[in-house]
Coordinates of C-alpha atoms in Angstrom, one line a residue:
X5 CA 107.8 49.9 96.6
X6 CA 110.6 52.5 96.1
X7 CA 108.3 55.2 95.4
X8 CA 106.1 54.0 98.4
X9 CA 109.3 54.1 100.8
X10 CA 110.3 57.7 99.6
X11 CA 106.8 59.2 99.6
X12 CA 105.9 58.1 103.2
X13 CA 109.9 59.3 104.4
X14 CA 108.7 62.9 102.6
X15 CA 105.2 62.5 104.2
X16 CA 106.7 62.5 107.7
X17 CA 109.6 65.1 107.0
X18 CA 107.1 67.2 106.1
X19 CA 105.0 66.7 109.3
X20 CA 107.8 67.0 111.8
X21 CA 108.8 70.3 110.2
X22 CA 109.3 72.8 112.9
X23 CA 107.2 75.1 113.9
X24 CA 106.8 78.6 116.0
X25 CA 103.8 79.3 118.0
X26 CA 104.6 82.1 120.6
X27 CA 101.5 84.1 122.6
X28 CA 102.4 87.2 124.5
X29 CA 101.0 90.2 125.8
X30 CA 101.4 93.9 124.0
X31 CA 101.3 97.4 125.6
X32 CA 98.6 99.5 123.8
X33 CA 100.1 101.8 120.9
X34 CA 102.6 98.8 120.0
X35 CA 103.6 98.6 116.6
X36 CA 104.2 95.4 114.3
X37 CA 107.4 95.1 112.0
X38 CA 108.0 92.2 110.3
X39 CA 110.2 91.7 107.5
X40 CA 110.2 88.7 105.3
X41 CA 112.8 87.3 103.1
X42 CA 110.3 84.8 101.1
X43 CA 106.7 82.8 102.0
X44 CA 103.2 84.2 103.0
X45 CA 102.3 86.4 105.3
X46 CA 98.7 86.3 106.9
X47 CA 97.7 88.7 110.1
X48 CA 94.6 88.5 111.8
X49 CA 92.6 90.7 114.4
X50 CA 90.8 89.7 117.6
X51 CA 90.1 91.5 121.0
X52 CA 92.9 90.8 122.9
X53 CA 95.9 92.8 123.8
X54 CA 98.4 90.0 123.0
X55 CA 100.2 89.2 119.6
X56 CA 100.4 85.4 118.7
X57 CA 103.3 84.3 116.0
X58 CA 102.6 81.3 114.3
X59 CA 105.4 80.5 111.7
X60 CA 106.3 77.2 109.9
X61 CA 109.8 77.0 108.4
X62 CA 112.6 75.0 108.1
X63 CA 114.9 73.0 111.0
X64 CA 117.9 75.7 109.6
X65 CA 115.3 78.7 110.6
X66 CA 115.0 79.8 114.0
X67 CA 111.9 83.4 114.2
X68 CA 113.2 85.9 117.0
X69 CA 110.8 87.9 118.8
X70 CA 111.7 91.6 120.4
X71 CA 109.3 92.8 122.2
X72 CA 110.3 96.7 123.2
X73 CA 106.9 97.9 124.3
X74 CA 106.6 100.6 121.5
X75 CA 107.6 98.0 118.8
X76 CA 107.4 94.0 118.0
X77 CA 110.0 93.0 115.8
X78 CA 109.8 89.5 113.9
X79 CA 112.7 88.3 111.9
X80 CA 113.4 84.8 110.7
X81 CA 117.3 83.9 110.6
X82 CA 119.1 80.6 109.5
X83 CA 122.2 79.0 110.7
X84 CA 124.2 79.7 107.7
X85 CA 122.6 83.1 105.6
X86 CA 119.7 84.3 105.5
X87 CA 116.3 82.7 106.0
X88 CA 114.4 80.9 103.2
X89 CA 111.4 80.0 103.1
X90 CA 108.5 81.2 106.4
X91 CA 105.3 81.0 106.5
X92 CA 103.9 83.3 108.7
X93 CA 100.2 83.5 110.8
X94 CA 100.2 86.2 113.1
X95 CA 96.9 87.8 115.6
X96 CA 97.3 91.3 116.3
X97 CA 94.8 93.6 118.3
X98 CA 92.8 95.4 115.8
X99 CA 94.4 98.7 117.1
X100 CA 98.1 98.0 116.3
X101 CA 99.5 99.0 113.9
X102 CA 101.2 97.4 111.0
X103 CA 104.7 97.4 109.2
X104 CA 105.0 94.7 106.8
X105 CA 108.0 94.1 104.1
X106 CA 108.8 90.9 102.0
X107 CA 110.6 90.3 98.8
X108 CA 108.8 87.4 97.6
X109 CA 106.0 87.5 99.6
X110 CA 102.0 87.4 99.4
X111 CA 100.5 89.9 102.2
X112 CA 97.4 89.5 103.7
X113 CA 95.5 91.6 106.4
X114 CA 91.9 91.5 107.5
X115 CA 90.0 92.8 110.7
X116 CA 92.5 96.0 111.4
X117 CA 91.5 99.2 112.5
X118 CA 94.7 100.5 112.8
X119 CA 97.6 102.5 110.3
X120 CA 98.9 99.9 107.7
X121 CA 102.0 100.0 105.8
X122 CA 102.8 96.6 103.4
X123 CA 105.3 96.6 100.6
X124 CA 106.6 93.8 98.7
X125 CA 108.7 92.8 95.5
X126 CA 107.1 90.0 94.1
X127 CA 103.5 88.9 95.4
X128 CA 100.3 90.3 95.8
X129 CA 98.5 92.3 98.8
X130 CA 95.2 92.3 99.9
X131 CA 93.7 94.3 102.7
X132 CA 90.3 94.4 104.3
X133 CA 90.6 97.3 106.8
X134 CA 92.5 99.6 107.9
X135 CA 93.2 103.0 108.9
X136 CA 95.5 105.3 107.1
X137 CA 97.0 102.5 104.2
X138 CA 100.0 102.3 102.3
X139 CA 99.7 98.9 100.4
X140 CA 103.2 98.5 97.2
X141 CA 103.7 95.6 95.2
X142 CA 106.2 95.9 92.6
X143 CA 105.2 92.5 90.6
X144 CA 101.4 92.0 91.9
X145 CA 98.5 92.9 92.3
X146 CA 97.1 95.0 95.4
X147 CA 93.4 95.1 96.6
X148 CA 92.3 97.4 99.0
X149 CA 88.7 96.7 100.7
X150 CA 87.4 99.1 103.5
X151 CA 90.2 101.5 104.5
X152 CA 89.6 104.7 106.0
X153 CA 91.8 107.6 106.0
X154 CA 95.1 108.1 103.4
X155 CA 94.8 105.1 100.9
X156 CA 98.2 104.9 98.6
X157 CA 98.1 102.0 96.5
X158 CA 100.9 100.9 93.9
X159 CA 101.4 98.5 91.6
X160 CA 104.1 98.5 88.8
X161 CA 102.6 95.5 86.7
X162 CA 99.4 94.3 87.9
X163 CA 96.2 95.7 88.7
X164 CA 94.8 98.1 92.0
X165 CA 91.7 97.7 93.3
X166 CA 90.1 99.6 95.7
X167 CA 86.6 99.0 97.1
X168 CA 84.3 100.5 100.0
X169 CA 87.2 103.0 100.7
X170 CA 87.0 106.6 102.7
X171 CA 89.2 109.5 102.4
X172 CA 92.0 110.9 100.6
X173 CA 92.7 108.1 97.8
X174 CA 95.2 107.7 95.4
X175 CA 96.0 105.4 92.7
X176 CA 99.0 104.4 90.5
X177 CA 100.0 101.3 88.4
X178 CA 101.7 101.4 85.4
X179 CA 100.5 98.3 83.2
X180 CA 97.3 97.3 85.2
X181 CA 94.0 98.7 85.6
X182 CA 93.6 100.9 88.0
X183 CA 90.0 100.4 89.6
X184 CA 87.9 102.2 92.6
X185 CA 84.5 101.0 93.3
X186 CA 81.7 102.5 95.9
X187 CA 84.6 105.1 97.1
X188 CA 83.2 108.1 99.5
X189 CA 85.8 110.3 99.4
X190 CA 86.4 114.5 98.4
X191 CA 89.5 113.6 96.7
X192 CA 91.0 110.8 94.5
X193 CA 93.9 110.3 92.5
X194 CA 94.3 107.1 89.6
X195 CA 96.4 106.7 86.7
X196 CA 98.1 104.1 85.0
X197 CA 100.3 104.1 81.4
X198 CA 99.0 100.8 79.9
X199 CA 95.7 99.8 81.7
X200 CA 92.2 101.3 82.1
X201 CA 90.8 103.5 84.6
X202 CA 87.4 103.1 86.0
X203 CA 85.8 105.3 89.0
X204 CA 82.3 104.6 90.7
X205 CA 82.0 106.2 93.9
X206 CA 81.1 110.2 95.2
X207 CA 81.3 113.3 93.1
X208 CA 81.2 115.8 96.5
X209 CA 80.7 119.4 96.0
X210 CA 83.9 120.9 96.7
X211 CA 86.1 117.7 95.7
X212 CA 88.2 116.8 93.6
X213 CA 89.1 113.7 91.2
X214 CA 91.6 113.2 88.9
X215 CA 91.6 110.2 86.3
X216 CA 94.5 109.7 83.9
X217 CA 95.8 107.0 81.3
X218 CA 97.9 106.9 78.6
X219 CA 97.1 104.3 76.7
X220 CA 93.7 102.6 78.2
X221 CA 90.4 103.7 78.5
X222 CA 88.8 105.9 81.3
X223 CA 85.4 105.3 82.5
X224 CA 83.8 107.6 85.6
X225 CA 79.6 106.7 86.8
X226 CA 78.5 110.4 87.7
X227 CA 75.4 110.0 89.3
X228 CA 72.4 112.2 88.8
X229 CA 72.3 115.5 90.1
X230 CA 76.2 115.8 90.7
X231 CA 77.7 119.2 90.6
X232 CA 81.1 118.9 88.6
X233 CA 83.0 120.8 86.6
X234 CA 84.6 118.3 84.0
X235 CA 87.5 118.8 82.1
X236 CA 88.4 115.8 79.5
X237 CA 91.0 115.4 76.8
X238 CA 91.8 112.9 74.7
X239 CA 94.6 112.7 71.3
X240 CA 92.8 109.7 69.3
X241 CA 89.9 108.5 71.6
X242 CA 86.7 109.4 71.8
X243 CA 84.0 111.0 74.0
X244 CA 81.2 108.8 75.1
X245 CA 78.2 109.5 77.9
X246 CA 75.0 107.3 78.1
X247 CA 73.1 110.2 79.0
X248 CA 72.8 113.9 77.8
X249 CA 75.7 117.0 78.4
X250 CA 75.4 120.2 78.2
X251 CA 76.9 121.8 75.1
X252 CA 80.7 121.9 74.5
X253 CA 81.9 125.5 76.1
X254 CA 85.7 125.2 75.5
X255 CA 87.4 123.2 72.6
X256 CA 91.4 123.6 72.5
X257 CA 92.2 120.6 69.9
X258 CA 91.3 117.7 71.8
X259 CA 90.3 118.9 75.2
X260 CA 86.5 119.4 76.3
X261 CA 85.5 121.3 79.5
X262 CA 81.8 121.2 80.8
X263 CA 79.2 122.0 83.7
X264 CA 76.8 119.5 85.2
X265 CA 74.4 121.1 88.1
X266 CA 76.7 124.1 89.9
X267 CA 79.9 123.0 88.7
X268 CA 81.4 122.5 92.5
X269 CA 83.2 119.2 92.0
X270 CA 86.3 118.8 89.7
X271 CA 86.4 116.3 87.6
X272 CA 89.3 115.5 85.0
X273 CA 89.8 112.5 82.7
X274 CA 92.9 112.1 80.5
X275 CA 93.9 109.8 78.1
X276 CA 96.0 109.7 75.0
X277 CA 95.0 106.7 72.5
X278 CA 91.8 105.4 75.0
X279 CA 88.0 106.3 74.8
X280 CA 86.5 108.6 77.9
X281 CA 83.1 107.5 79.3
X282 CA 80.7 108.7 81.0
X283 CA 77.8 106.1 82.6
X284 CA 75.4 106.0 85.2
X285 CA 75.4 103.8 88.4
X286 CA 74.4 100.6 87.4
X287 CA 75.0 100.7 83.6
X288 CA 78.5 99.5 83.8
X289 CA 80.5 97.6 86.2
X290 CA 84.7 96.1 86.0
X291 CA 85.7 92.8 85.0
X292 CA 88.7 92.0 87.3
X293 CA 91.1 89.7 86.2
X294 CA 91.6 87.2 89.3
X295 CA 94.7 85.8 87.7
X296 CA 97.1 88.0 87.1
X297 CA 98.5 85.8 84.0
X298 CA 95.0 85.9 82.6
X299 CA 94.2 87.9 79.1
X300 CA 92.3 90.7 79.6
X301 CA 88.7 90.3 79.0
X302 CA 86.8 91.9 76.0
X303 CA 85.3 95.3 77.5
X304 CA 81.6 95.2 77.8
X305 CA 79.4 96.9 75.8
X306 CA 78.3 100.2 75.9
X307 CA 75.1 100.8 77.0
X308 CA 72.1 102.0 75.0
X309 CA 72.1 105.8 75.0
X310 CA 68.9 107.8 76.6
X311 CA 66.1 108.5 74.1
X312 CA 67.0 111.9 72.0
X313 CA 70.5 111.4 72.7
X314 CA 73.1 112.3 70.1
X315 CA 76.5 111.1 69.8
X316 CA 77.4 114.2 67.4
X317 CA 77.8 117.0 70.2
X318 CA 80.5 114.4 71.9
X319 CA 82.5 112.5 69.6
X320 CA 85.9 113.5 68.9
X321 CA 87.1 112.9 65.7
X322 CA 89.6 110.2 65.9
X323 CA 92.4 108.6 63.1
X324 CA 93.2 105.2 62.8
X325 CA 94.7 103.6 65.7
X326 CA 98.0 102.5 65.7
X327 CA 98.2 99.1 66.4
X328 CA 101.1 99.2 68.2
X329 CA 99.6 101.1 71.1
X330 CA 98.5 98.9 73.0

């Protein structure tokens, strides 16, 4: 009876919990900046030029709205400190852009078409859109989908993934994978100390791409036909295409330079104890970890090499491993 008394006094605490649901209308070129202390943080597009603030938090919370014209500021405050806890639903037009900060905070965004900037400490960020993105999380992992423009993702410990991406890209995380998928762009950036690298989008003529890890492996789909000029070096990995090179030119102790079609492209892949490979679209594709407290998977297999194929011409001769690498 006791338990039934207390769960049906939390049940309607929990429904009379206050909430903030505010509609007003936004000059064109207005900017979002929201900072949030701890709880989600969702923002939606539509048509309209208005901004809505949904927020549930608790009775000590009051959310203050400043609209300047130029800028709409959110901030949660509580009678006595800080704010805790707010959960936050907000619908932007999908031209305004976006300033978003938490410490322990998940981000989402979806639907933009403007400039986004999202940082956080602790939490993850995922954003579908987007025009000129700048996406941080120092303990989660970031996923990028659709962005146009400058991409900058970051991650400290968990994995970046960007997807269906255009223009100047670049990549960093120290112990996830860093991972960039159907990417049309003249110039990317990705490295990471501890985590793999893998690459599947445009090889230009003229660009540029530069693929680094220390201790993971790196794994680029060239696509028939491309013009690059590749450079690769690795200390105890090893050198692996599923389909023929061209013979060695250049061999400075562990590093490997050759020419596919004209050369125009650049391509570079470093790593120090991981394997470098080389596949074709469709041979190979990433197995994202959608928990971040998940193991990493076993990598997949390498695919069967093209008929005639030797391995000799491209293997690197590599020592035993130490175990403590990785």
């Amino acid at each position: 009876m006791l338990n039934l008394i207390a769960g049906g006094v939390l049940a309607a605490a929990l429904a009379a919990a206050p909430q903030t649901d505010t509609t007003f209308a936004v000059q064109p070129g207005a900017r979002l900046d929201l900072n949030n202390m701890g709880g989600e943080i969702v923002i939606r597009a539509w048509d309209r030029s208005a901004v809505r603030v949904e927020a549930e938090h608790s009775s000590r919370t009051r959310v203050e709205v400043q609209n300047t014209g130029s800028v709409v500021r959110v901030r949660a405050r509580s009678q006595f400190g800080p704010a805790n806890i707010v959960d936050y639903r907000i619908t932007v037009p999908a031209s305004m852009a976006l300033d978003l900060s938490g410490m322990y905070s998940d981000i989402q965004v979806e639907g933009t078409r403007a400039e986004v900037k999202a940082q956080t400490v602790q939490g993850e960020i995922t954003i579908r859109g987007g025009q000129n993105v700048s996406a941080r999380s120092v303990q989660g992992q970031v996923t990028v989908r659709g962005a146009r423009g400058n991409v900058r993702v970051h991650s400290t410990s968990e994995d970046v993934h960007v997807a269906e991406s255009s223009g100047e890209i670049m990549v960093e995380t120290v112990s996830g994978d860093a991972v960039l998928e159907r990417i049309d762009s003249r110039r990317v950036e990705a490295g990471t100390v501890s985590g793999d690298v893998f690459y599947d989008g445009s090889l230009q003529n003229g660009g540029r791409y530069s693929f680094v890890s220390h201790s993971g492996d790196v794994t680029a789909v060239v696509p028939a036909g491309a013009n690059a000029t590749v450079s690769v070096a690795t200390m105890s990995g090893d050198l692996d295409a599923s389909f023929s090179l061209p013979s060695i030119d250049e061999e400075r102790r562990r590093r490997y330079s050759f020419t596919l079609g004209s050369g125009s492209a650049e391509l570079e892949m470093e790593t120090f104890s991981g394997d470098i490979r080389l596949r074709r679209p469709g041979e190979v594709r990433p197995r994202l970890r959608e928990d971040p407290d998940e193991r990493r998977p076993p990598r997949a297999p390498r695919p069967p090499r093209e008929p005639g194929v030797s391995a000799e011409p491209r293997e690197v001769p590599r020592p035993p491993r130490n175990p403590d690498a990785r």
